[in-house]
């Protein structure tokens, strides 16, 4: 009798020890949402602002505790619109650095220095809830998932600075961080890069971004097929607009890249780009999709 009970106790211990490891990784939308709130609490994350510095410190400290390795890619350049120099920093959080097959998941972490689409306050910096914080929030929650469930492939979380620095009509001064990252790392050839930008809209609807769908059609199709298989209604496989974004330097370098972006967002580049316009459920759909693509394979 005592023996049997011991055996039951042992089996139970074994089961409870094994169960969390075998459980499918789960993306926690509330944690992702808390990363939105944290970023907005820093204020503007535009280059040169205090919030930029504080957000970088938070990302570094968090990623240092979760990733196998964090690479800091800092550079400076002449400010195209003012005196002095711009100090910019990309981060790369690396999981399984030894793995040759790698998937890159990316977002820009800077916010636009001015709300130039805002009729009332075009010179004030925007909160950047959707345009900035949303992609980073998803990646920061994924950083925890990958720390707790070792991914089957190498994964790099890329956080680009200076995406939204350019003035309208001056396309050369957008994408500052991603351009420089590709230029400085010619040996970096992930199997695919998936970029998240403006993925927090409470009415999330993501069509094919046109450059991605024409230059890397197999990746685009595989990702949208997976979204359909998972029953994620935000992903709508119709052709959308071409959008200049951080995936472009990668596409131009011959790397498969896909921009997941909902550009149909009324508060874009206004002070109304705040938490009210976003929802945790939107972040969750994106998170579930990326978890599936990393753990079950890209499917192409
Ligand atoms: Zn923007």
PDB file of C-alpha atoms in Angstrom, residues 6-271:
ATOM      1  CA  UNK A   6       4.825   6.289  -3.263  1.00  0.00           C
ATOM      2  CA  UNK A   7       4.699   5.213  -6.873  1.00  0.00           C
ATOM      3  CA  UNK A   8       1.629   7.394  -7.510  1.00  0.00           C
ATOM      4  CA  UNK A   9       3.371  10.307  -5.851  1.00  0.00           C
ATOM      5  CA  UNK A  10       6.464   9.709  -7.950  1.00  0.00           C
ATOM      6  CA  UNK A  11       4.457   9.453 -11.173  1.00  0.00           C
ATOM      7  CA  UNK A  12       2.641  12.661 -10.320  1.00  0.00           C
ATOM      8  CA  UNK A  13       5.886  14.500  -9.670  1.00  0.00           C
ATOM      9  CA  UNK A  14       7.228  13.239 -12.973  1.00  0.00           C
ATOM     10  CA  UNK A  15       4.116  14.336 -14.854  1.00  0.00           C
ATOM     11  CA  UNK A  16       4.073  17.780 -13.337  1.00  0.00           C
ATOM     12  CA  UNK A  17       7.767  18.161 -14.054  1.00  0.00           C
ATOM     13  CA  UNK A  18       7.299  17.173 -17.692  1.00  0.00           C
ATOM     14  CA  UNK A  19       4.005  18.896 -18.460  1.00  0.00           C
ATOM     15  CA  UNK A  20       5.208  22.521 -18.674  1.00  0.00           C
ATOM     16  CA  UNK A  21       8.009  21.561 -21.067  1.00  0.00           C
ATOM     17  CA  UNK A  22       5.645  19.729 -23.404  1.00  0.00           C
ATOM     18  CA  UNK A  23       2.911  22.362 -23.309  1.00  0.00           C
ATOM     19  CA  UNK A  24       2.628  24.352 -26.530  1.00  0.00           C
ATOM     20  CA  UNK A  25       4.182  27.798 -26.114  1.00  0.00           C
ATOM     21  CA  UNK A  26       1.477  30.304 -25.380  1.00  0.00           C
ATOM     22  CA  UNK A  27       1.603  33.972 -26.347  1.00  0.00           C
ATOM     23  CA  UNK A  28       0.306  36.059 -23.449  1.00  0.00           C
ATOM     24  CA  UNK A  29      -1.626  39.043 -24.849  1.00  0.00           C
ATOM     25  CA  UNK A  30      -1.853  40.774 -21.475  1.00  0.00           C
ATOM     26  CA  UNK A  31       1.903  40.719 -21.044  1.00  0.00           C
ATOM     27  CA  UNK A  32       2.286  42.100 -24.551  1.00  0.00           C
ATOM     28  CA  UNK A  33      -0.181  44.837 -23.667  1.00  0.00           C
ATOM     29  CA  UNK A  34       1.801  45.727 -20.551  1.00  0.00           C
ATOM     30  CA  UNK A  35       4.826  46.241 -22.850  1.00  0.00           C
ATOM     31  CA  UNK A  36       2.729  48.779 -24.780  1.00  0.00           C
ATOM     32  CA  UNK A  37       1.989  50.636 -21.537  1.00  0.00           C
ATOM     33  CA  UNK A  38       5.626  50.556 -20.469  1.00  0.00           C
ATOM     34  CA  UNK A  39       6.790  52.080 -23.747  1.00  0.00           C
ATOM     35  CA  UNK A  40       4.167  54.823 -23.661  1.00  0.00           C
ATOM     36  CA  UNK A  41       5.159  55.664 -20.090  1.00  0.00           C
ATOM     37  CA  UNK A  42       8.560  56.768 -21.445  1.00  0.00           C
ATOM     38  CA  UNK A  43       6.923  59.474 -23.575  1.00  0.00           C
ATOM     39  CA  UNK A  44       8.292  60.146 -27.053  1.00  0.00           C
ATOM     40  CA  UNK A  45      10.900  57.593 -28.152  1.00  0.00           C
ATOM     41  CA  UNK A  46      12.153  59.852 -30.935  1.00  0.00           C
ATOM     42  CA  UNK A  47      15.954  59.938 -31.330  1.00  0.00           C
ATOM     43  CA  UNK A  48      17.567  62.414 -28.941  1.00  0.00           C
ATOM     44  CA  UNK A  49      14.657  62.474 -26.492  1.00  0.00           C
ATOM     45  CA  UNK A  50      14.847  61.228 -22.940  1.00  0.00           C
ATOM     46  CA  UNK A  51      12.190  58.598 -23.668  1.00  0.00           C
ATOM     47  CA  UNK A  52      14.399  57.192 -26.431  1.00  0.00           C
ATOM     48  CA  UNK A  53      17.213  56.633 -23.941  1.00  0.00           C
ATOM     49  CA  UNK A  54      14.912  55.153 -21.309  1.00  0.00           C
ATOM     50  CA  UNK A  55      13.193  52.807 -23.747  1.00  0.00           C
ATOM     51  CA  UNK A  56      16.553  51.550 -24.995  1.00  0.00           C
ATOM     52  CA  UNK A  57      17.633  50.881 -21.412  1.00  0.00           C
ATOM     53  CA  UNK A  58      14.438  48.937 -20.700  1.00  0.00           C
ATOM     54  CA  UNK A  59      14.730  46.845 -23.866  1.00  0.00           C
ATOM     55  CA  UNK A  60      18.388  46.026 -23.214  1.00  0.00           C
ATOM     56  CA  UNK A  61      17.852  45.040 -19.607  1.00  0.00           C
ATOM     57  CA  UNK A  62      14.828  42.890 -20.438  1.00  0.00           C
ATOM     58  CA  UNK A  63      16.424  41.191 -23.432  1.00  0.00           C
ATOM     59  CA  UNK A  64      19.706  40.594 -21.571  1.00  0.00           C
ATOM     60  CA  UNK A  65      17.761  38.458 -19.105  1.00  0.00           C
ATOM     61  CA  UNK A  66      15.848  36.508 -21.784  1.00  0.00           C
ATOM     62  CA  UNK A  67      17.984  36.004 -24.905  1.00  0.00           C
ATOM     63  CA  UNK A  68      21.118  33.875 -25.341  1.00  0.00           C
ATOM     64  CA  UNK A  69      22.936  37.002 -26.462  1.00  0.00           C
ATOM     65  CA  UNK A  70      22.141  40.636 -27.213  1.00  0.00           C
ATOM     66  CA  UNK A  71      24.085  42.549 -29.836  1.00  0.00           C
ATOM     67  CA  UNK A  72      24.052  46.325 -29.711  1.00  0.00           C
ATOM     68  CA  UNK A  73      24.524  48.008 -33.079  1.00  0.00           C
ATOM     69  CA  UNK A  74      25.084  51.706 -32.434  1.00  0.00           C
ATOM     70  CA  UNK A  75      25.974  54.314 -34.998  1.00  0.00           C
ATOM     71  CA  UNK A  76      25.766  58.035 -35.437  1.00  0.00           C
ATOM     72  CA  UNK A  77      25.112  60.219 -38.441  1.00  0.00           C
ATOM     73  CA  UNK A  78      24.635  63.855 -39.240  1.00  0.00           C
ATOM     74  CA  UNK A  79      21.134  65.002 -38.376  1.00  0.00           C
ATOM     75  CA  UNK A  80      19.580  65.740 -41.776  1.00  0.00           C
ATOM     76  CA  UNK A  81      17.252  68.337 -40.247  1.00  0.00           C
ATOM     77  CA  UNK A  82      19.280  70.010 -37.532  1.00  0.00           C
ATOM     78  CA  UNK A  83      22.580  70.711 -35.893  1.00  0.00           C
ATOM     79  CA  UNK A  84      24.729  67.982 -34.454  1.00  0.00           C
ATOM     80  CA  UNK A  85      24.572  64.247 -34.790  1.00  0.00           C
ATOM     81  CA  UNK A  86      21.911  61.591 -34.437  1.00  0.00           C
ATOM     82  CA  UNK A  87      22.807  58.716 -32.119  1.00  0.00           C
ATOM     83  CA  UNK A  88      20.952  55.587 -33.186  1.00  0.00           C
ATOM     84  CA  UNK A  89      20.935  52.029 -31.851  1.00  0.00           C
ATOM     85  CA  UNK A  90      19.599  48.760 -33.261  1.00  0.00           C
ATOM     86  CA  UNK A  91      19.330  45.720 -31.006  1.00  0.00           C
ATOM     87  CA  UNK A  92      19.557  42.065 -32.002  1.00  0.00           C
ATOM     88  CA  UNK A  93      18.406  39.512 -29.417  1.00  0.00           C
ATOM     89  CA  UNK A  94      19.789  36.135 -30.462  1.00  0.00           C
ATOM     90  CA  UNK A  95      18.352  32.707 -29.659  1.00  0.00           C
ATOM     91  CA  UNK A  96      20.395  29.604 -30.562  1.00  0.00           C
ATOM     92  CA  UNK A  97      23.380  31.530 -31.925  1.00  0.00           C
ATOM     93  CA  UNK A  98      24.868  28.264 -33.251  1.00  0.00           C
ATOM     94  CA  UNK A  99      21.900  27.476 -35.532  1.00  0.00           C
ATOM     95  CA  UNK A 100      22.548  28.074 -39.209  1.00  0.00           C
ATOM     96  CA  UNK A 101      18.875  28.301 -40.181  1.00  0.00           C
ATOM     97  CA  UNK A 102      17.581  31.543 -38.730  1.00  0.00           C
ATOM     98  CA  UNK A 103      14.316  33.437 -38.712  1.00  0.00           C
ATOM     99  CA  UNK A 104      14.385  37.170 -38.063  1.00  0.00           C
ATOM    100  CA  UNK A 105      11.426  38.917 -36.439  1.00  0.00           C
ATOM    101  CA  UNK A 106      11.662  42.687 -36.510  1.00  0.00           C
ATOM    102  CA  UNK A 107      10.025  45.972 -35.531  1.00  0.00           C
ATOM    103  CA  UNK A 108      11.041  49.617 -35.230  1.00  0.00           C
ATOM    104  CA  UNK A 109      11.300  50.934 -31.702  1.00  0.00           C
ATOM    105  CA  UNK A 110      11.677  54.662 -32.373  1.00  0.00           C
ATOM    106  CA  UNK A 111       8.689  56.957 -32.664  1.00  0.00           C
ATOM    107  CA  UNK A 112       8.139  59.860 -35.011  1.00  0.00           C
ATOM    108  CA  UNK A 113       9.507  63.184 -33.684  1.00  0.00           C
ATOM    109  CA  UNK A 114       6.477  65.153 -34.918  1.00  0.00           C
ATOM    110  CA  UNK A 115       2.778  64.398 -35.456  1.00  0.00           C
ATOM    111  CA  UNK A 116       2.819  65.963 -38.908  1.00  0.00           C
ATOM    112  CA  UNK A 117      -0.608  64.549 -39.817  1.00  0.00           C
ATOM    113  CA  UNK A 118      -2.199  66.097 -36.735  1.00  0.00           C
ATOM    114  CA  UNK A 119      -4.254  69.157 -37.723  1.00  0.00           C
ATOM    115  CA  UNK A 120      -3.872  70.768 -34.279  1.00  0.00           C
ATOM    116  CA  UNK A 121      -0.364  69.876 -33.111  1.00  0.00           C
ATOM    117  CA  UNK A 122       1.786  68.965 -36.116  1.00  0.00           C
ATOM    118  CA  UNK A 123       5.008  69.806 -34.226  1.00  0.00           C
ATOM    119  CA  UNK A 124       4.409  67.725 -31.113  1.00  0.00           C
ATOM    120  CA  UNK A 125       5.793  64.179 -30.880  1.00  0.00           C
ATOM    121  CA  UNK A 126       3.172  61.438 -31.130  1.00  0.00           C
ATOM    122  CA  UNK A 127       2.598  58.756 -28.466  1.00  0.00           C
ATOM    123  CA  UNK A 128       3.355  56.036 -31.019  1.00  0.00           C
ATOM    124  CA  UNK A 129       1.164  53.303 -29.546  1.00  0.00           C
ATOM    125  CA  UNK A 130       0.460  51.555 -32.806  1.00  0.00           C
ATOM    126  CA  UNK A 131       3.289  53.143 -34.825  1.00  0.00           C
ATOM    127  CA  UNK A 132       6.228  51.951 -32.755  1.00  0.00           C
ATOM    128  CA  UNK A 133       5.088  50.317 -29.539  1.00  0.00           C
ATOM    129  CA  UNK A 134       2.853  47.587 -31.005  1.00  0.00           C
ATOM    130  CA  UNK A 135       5.544  45.671 -32.895  1.00  0.00           C
ATOM    131  CA  UNK A 136       8.016  45.976 -30.011  1.00  0.00           C
ATOM    132  CA  UNK A 137       5.348  44.775 -27.547  1.00  0.00           C
ATOM    133  CA  UNK A 138       4.798  41.586 -29.552  1.00  0.00           C
ATOM    134  CA  UNK A 139       8.548  40.970 -29.865  1.00  0.00           C
ATOM    135  CA  UNK A 140       9.162  41.535 -26.141  1.00  0.00           C
ATOM    136  CA  UNK A 141       6.514  38.956 -25.226  1.00  0.00           C
ATOM    137  CA  UNK A 142       8.006  36.560 -27.784  1.00  0.00           C
ATOM    138  CA  UNK A 143      11.373  37.104 -26.094  1.00  0.00           C
ATOM    139  CA  UNK A 144       9.870  35.504 -22.965  1.00  0.00           C
ATOM    140  CA  UNK A 145       8.270  32.654 -24.947  1.00  0.00           C
ATOM    141  CA  UNK A 146      11.604  31.799 -26.628  1.00  0.00           C
ATOM    142  CA  UNK A 147      13.419  31.953 -23.285  1.00  0.00           C
ATOM    143  CA  UNK A 148      10.994  29.417 -21.786  1.00  0.00           C
ATOM    144  CA  UNK A 149      10.624  27.143 -24.823  1.00  0.00           C
ATOM    145  CA  UNK A 150      13.816  26.766 -26.808  1.00  0.00           C
ATOM    146  CA  UNK A 151      12.908  27.350 -30.484  1.00  0.00           C
ATOM    147  CA  UNK A 152      13.787  24.592 -33.010  1.00  0.00           C
ATOM    148  CA  UNK A 153      15.624  27.104 -35.252  1.00  0.00           C
ATOM    149  CA  UNK A 154      17.780  30.139 -34.643  1.00  0.00           C
ATOM    150  CA  UNK A 155      15.693  33.228 -33.982  1.00  0.00           C
ATOM    151  CA  UNK A 156      16.783  36.849 -34.004  1.00  0.00           C
ATOM    152  CA  UNK A 157      14.609  39.624 -32.639  1.00  0.00           C
ATOM    153  CA  UNK A 158      15.648  42.819 -34.409  1.00  0.00           C
ATOM    154  CA  UNK A 159      14.726  46.236 -33.032  1.00  0.00           C
ATOM    155  CA  UNK A 160      15.411  49.029 -35.509  1.00  0.00           C
ATOM    156  CA  UNK A 161      15.957  52.663 -34.619  1.00  0.00           C
ATOM    157  CA  UNK A 162      15.251  55.697 -36.806  1.00  0.00           C
ATOM    158  CA  UNK A 163      12.559  54.136 -38.982  1.00  0.00           C
ATOM    159  CA  UNK A 164      10.218  57.107 -38.711  1.00  0.00           C
ATOM    160  CA  UNK A 165      12.667  60.010 -38.711  1.00  0.00           C
ATOM    161  CA  UNK A 166      12.141  61.232 -42.277  1.00  0.00           C
ATOM    162  CA  UNK A 167       9.966  64.112 -43.302  1.00  0.00           C
ATOM    163  CA  UNK A 168       7.239  63.504 -45.852  1.00  0.00           C
ATOM    164  CA  UNK A 169       8.653  63.720 -49.353  1.00  0.00           C
ATOM    165  CA  UNK A 170      12.157  62.803 -48.143  1.00  0.00           C
ATOM    166  CA  UNK A 171      12.245  58.972 -48.348  1.00  0.00           C
ATOM    167  CA  UNK A 172      16.051  58.884 -47.911  1.00  0.00           C
ATOM    168  CA  UNK A 173      15.777  59.709 -44.216  1.00  0.00           C
ATOM    169  CA  UNK A 174      13.384  56.961 -43.189  1.00  0.00           C
ATOM    170  CA  UNK A 175      14.572  53.403 -42.344  1.00  0.00           C
ATOM    171  CA  UNK A 176      17.850  54.717 -40.922  1.00  0.00           C
ATOM    172  CA  UNK A 177      18.460  51.764 -38.596  1.00  0.00           C
ATOM    173  CA  UNK A 178      17.485  48.922 -40.915  1.00  0.00           C
ATOM    174  CA  UNK A 179      19.487  50.347 -43.834  1.00  0.00           C
ATOM    175  CA  UNK A 180      22.564  50.624 -41.682  1.00  0.00           C
ATOM    176  CA  UNK A 181      22.036  47.159 -40.176  1.00  0.00           C
ATOM    177  CA  UNK A 182      21.999  45.523 -43.615  1.00  0.00           C
ATOM    178  CA  UNK A 183      24.971  47.619 -44.775  1.00  0.00           C
ATOM    179  CA  UNK A 184      27.060  46.705 -41.706  1.00  0.00           C
ATOM    180  CA  UNK A 185      26.129  42.975 -41.677  1.00  0.00           C
ATOM    181  CA  UNK A 186      26.494  41.724 -45.259  1.00  0.00           C
ATOM    182  CA  UNK A 187      27.044  38.182 -43.918  1.00  0.00           C
ATOM    183  CA  UNK A 188      23.664  38.155 -42.186  1.00  0.00           C
ATOM    184  CA  UNK A 189      21.358  35.961 -44.290  1.00  0.00           C
ATOM    185  CA  UNK A 190      18.317  34.754 -42.352  1.00  0.00           C
ATOM    186  CA  UNK A 191      15.982  32.323 -44.089  1.00  0.00           C
ATOM    187  CA  UNK A 192      13.248  34.938 -43.740  1.00  0.00           C
ATOM    188  CA  UNK A 193      12.515  38.237 -42.034  1.00  0.00           C
ATOM    189  CA  UNK A 194       9.037  39.093 -40.789  1.00  0.00           C
ATOM    190  CA  UNK A 195       8.516  42.730 -39.889  1.00  0.00           C
ATOM    191  CA  UNK A 196       5.780  43.978 -37.580  1.00  0.00           C
ATOM    192  CA  UNK A 197       4.637  47.576 -37.933  1.00  0.00           C
ATOM    193  CA  UNK A 198       1.294  48.995 -36.823  1.00  0.00           C
ATOM    194  CA  UNK A 199      -0.051  45.656 -35.653  1.00  0.00           C
ATOM    195  CA  UNK A 200      -1.983  46.971 -32.630  1.00  0.00           C
ATOM    196  CA  UNK A 201      -4.965  48.683 -34.332  1.00  0.00           C
ATOM    197  CA  UNK A 202      -8.128  47.617 -32.520  1.00  0.00           C
ATOM    198  CA  UNK A 203      -9.718  47.013 -35.946  1.00  0.00           C
ATOM    199  CA  UNK A 204      -6.749  45.034 -37.179  1.00  0.00           C
ATOM    200  CA  UNK A 205      -6.863  44.080 -40.842  1.00  0.00           C
ATOM    201  CA  UNK A 206      -3.589  43.138 -42.495  1.00  0.00           C
ATOM    202  CA  UNK A 207      -3.530  42.627 -46.272  1.00  0.00           C
ATOM    203  CA  UNK A 208      -0.496  41.610 -48.346  1.00  0.00           C
ATOM    204  CA  UNK A 209       2.012  44.444 -48.410  1.00  0.00           C
ATOM    205  CA  UNK A 210       2.737  44.800 -52.100  1.00  0.00           C
ATOM    206  CA  UNK A 211       6.563  44.872 -52.146  1.00  0.00           C
ATOM    207  CA  UNK A 212       6.688  41.764 -49.934  1.00  0.00           C
ATOM    208  CA  UNK A 213       4.097  39.894 -51.978  1.00  0.00           C
ATOM    209  CA  UNK A 214       5.835  40.624 -55.286  1.00  0.00           C
ATOM    210  CA  UNK A 215       9.475  40.237 -54.180  1.00  0.00           C
ATOM    211  CA  UNK A 216       9.047  37.312 -51.743  1.00  0.00           C
ATOM    212  CA  UNK A 217       5.737  35.728 -52.796  1.00  0.00           C
ATOM    213  CA  UNK A 218       6.355  32.274 -51.285  1.00  0.00           C
ATOM    214  CA  UNK A 219       6.955  33.681 -47.822  1.00  0.00           C
ATOM    215  CA  UNK A 220       3.907  35.954 -48.031  1.00  0.00           C
ATOM    216  CA  UNK A 221       1.654  33.117 -49.148  1.00  0.00           C
ATOM    217  CA  UNK A 222       2.955  30.689 -46.524  1.00  0.00           C
ATOM    218  CA  UNK A 223       2.393  33.186 -43.706  1.00  0.00           C
ATOM    219  CA  UNK A 224      -1.142  34.094 -44.783  1.00  0.00           C
ATOM    220  CA  UNK A 225      -1.997  30.401 -45.329  1.00  0.00           C
ATOM    221  CA  UNK A 226      -0.872  29.705 -41.762  1.00  0.00           C
ATOM    222  CA  UNK A 227      -2.995  32.590 -40.446  1.00  0.00           C
ATOM    223  CA  UNK A 228      -6.025  31.091 -42.185  1.00  0.00           C
ATOM    224  CA  UNK A 229      -5.262  27.615 -40.812  1.00  0.00           C
ATOM    225  CA  UNK A 230      -5.043  29.112 -37.318  1.00  0.00           C
ATOM    226  CA  UNK A 231      -8.352  30.951 -37.790  1.00  0.00           C
ATOM    227  CA  UNK A 232      -6.921  34.464 -37.350  1.00  0.00           C
ATOM    228  CA  UNK A 233      -9.356  36.899 -38.971  1.00  0.00           C
ATOM    229  CA  UNK A 234      -7.024  39.943 -38.984  1.00  0.00           C
ATOM    230  CA  UNK A 235      -5.020  38.501 -41.892  1.00  0.00           C
ATOM    231  CA  UNK A 236      -6.840  39.093 -45.165  1.00  0.00           C
ATOM    232  CA  UNK A 237      -5.122  37.687 -48.272  1.00  0.00           C
ATOM    233  CA  UNK A 238      -5.857  40.538 -50.658  1.00  0.00           C
ATOM    234  CA  UNK A 239      -3.258  42.785 -52.277  1.00  0.00           C
ATOM    235  CA  UNK A 240      -2.601  45.981 -50.311  1.00  0.00           C
ATOM    236  CA  UNK A 241      -0.500  49.082 -50.948  1.00  0.00           C
ATOM    237  CA  UNK A 242       3.288  49.115 -51.384  1.00  0.00           C
ATOM    238  CA  UNK A 243       4.838  50.481 -48.192  1.00  0.00           C
ATOM    239  CA  UNK A 244       8.351  51.768 -47.637  1.00  0.00           C
ATOM    240  CA  UNK A 245       9.352  50.068 -44.409  1.00  0.00           C
ATOM    241  CA  UNK A 246      12.230  48.317 -42.636  1.00  0.00           C
ATOM    242  CA  UNK A 247      11.818  45.151 -44.733  1.00  0.00           C
ATOM    243  CA  UNK A 248      12.982  46.976 -47.871  1.00  0.00           C
ATOM    244  CA  UNK A 249      16.760  46.892 -47.234  1.00  0.00           C
ATOM    245  CA  UNK A 250      16.432  43.115 -46.700  1.00  0.00           C
ATOM    246  CA  UNK A 251      14.321  42.537 -49.817  1.00  0.00           C
ATOM    247  CA  UNK A 252      16.816  44.611 -51.803  1.00  0.00           C
ATOM    248  CA  UNK A 253      19.626  42.427 -50.440  1.00  0.00           C
ATOM    249  CA  UNK A 254      17.823  39.342 -51.779  1.00  0.00           C
ATOM    250  CA  UNK A 255      16.480  38.145 -48.407  1.00  0.00           C
ATOM    251  CA  UNK A 256      12.881  36.924 -48.191  1.00  0.00           C
ATOM    252  CA  UNK A 257      11.028  39.511 -46.144  1.00  0.00           C
ATOM    253  CA  UNK A 258       7.419  40.234 -45.298  1.00  0.00           C
ATOM    254  CA  UNK A 259       5.933  43.382 -43.789  1.00  0.00           C
ATOM    255  CA  UNK A 260       2.877  42.711 -41.641  1.00  0.00           C
ATOM    256  CA  UNK A 261       1.251  46.139 -41.492  1.00  0.00           C
ATOM    257  CA  UNK A 262      -2.255  47.576 -41.240  1.00  0.00           C
ATOM    258  CA  UNK A 263      -1.809  50.939 -42.863  1.00  0.00           C
ATOM    259  CA  UNK A 264      -5.524  51.750 -42.743  1.00  0.00           C
ATOM    260  CA  UNK A 265      -5.303  53.598 -39.412  1.00  0.00           C
ATOM    261  CA  UNK A 266      -6.969  56.994 -38.978  1.00  0.00           C
ATOM    262  CA  UNK A 267      -4.709  58.177 -36.069  1.00  0.00           C
ATOM    263  CA  UNK A 268      -1.543  57.586 -38.151  1.00  0.00           C
ATOM    264  CA  UNK A 269       1.081  60.281 -37.368  1.00  0.00           C
ATOM    265  CA  UNK A 270      -1.323  62.164 -35.081  1.00  0.00           C
ATOM    266  CA  UNK A 271      -1.538  62.565 -31.313  1.00  0.00           C
TER     267      UNK A 271
END
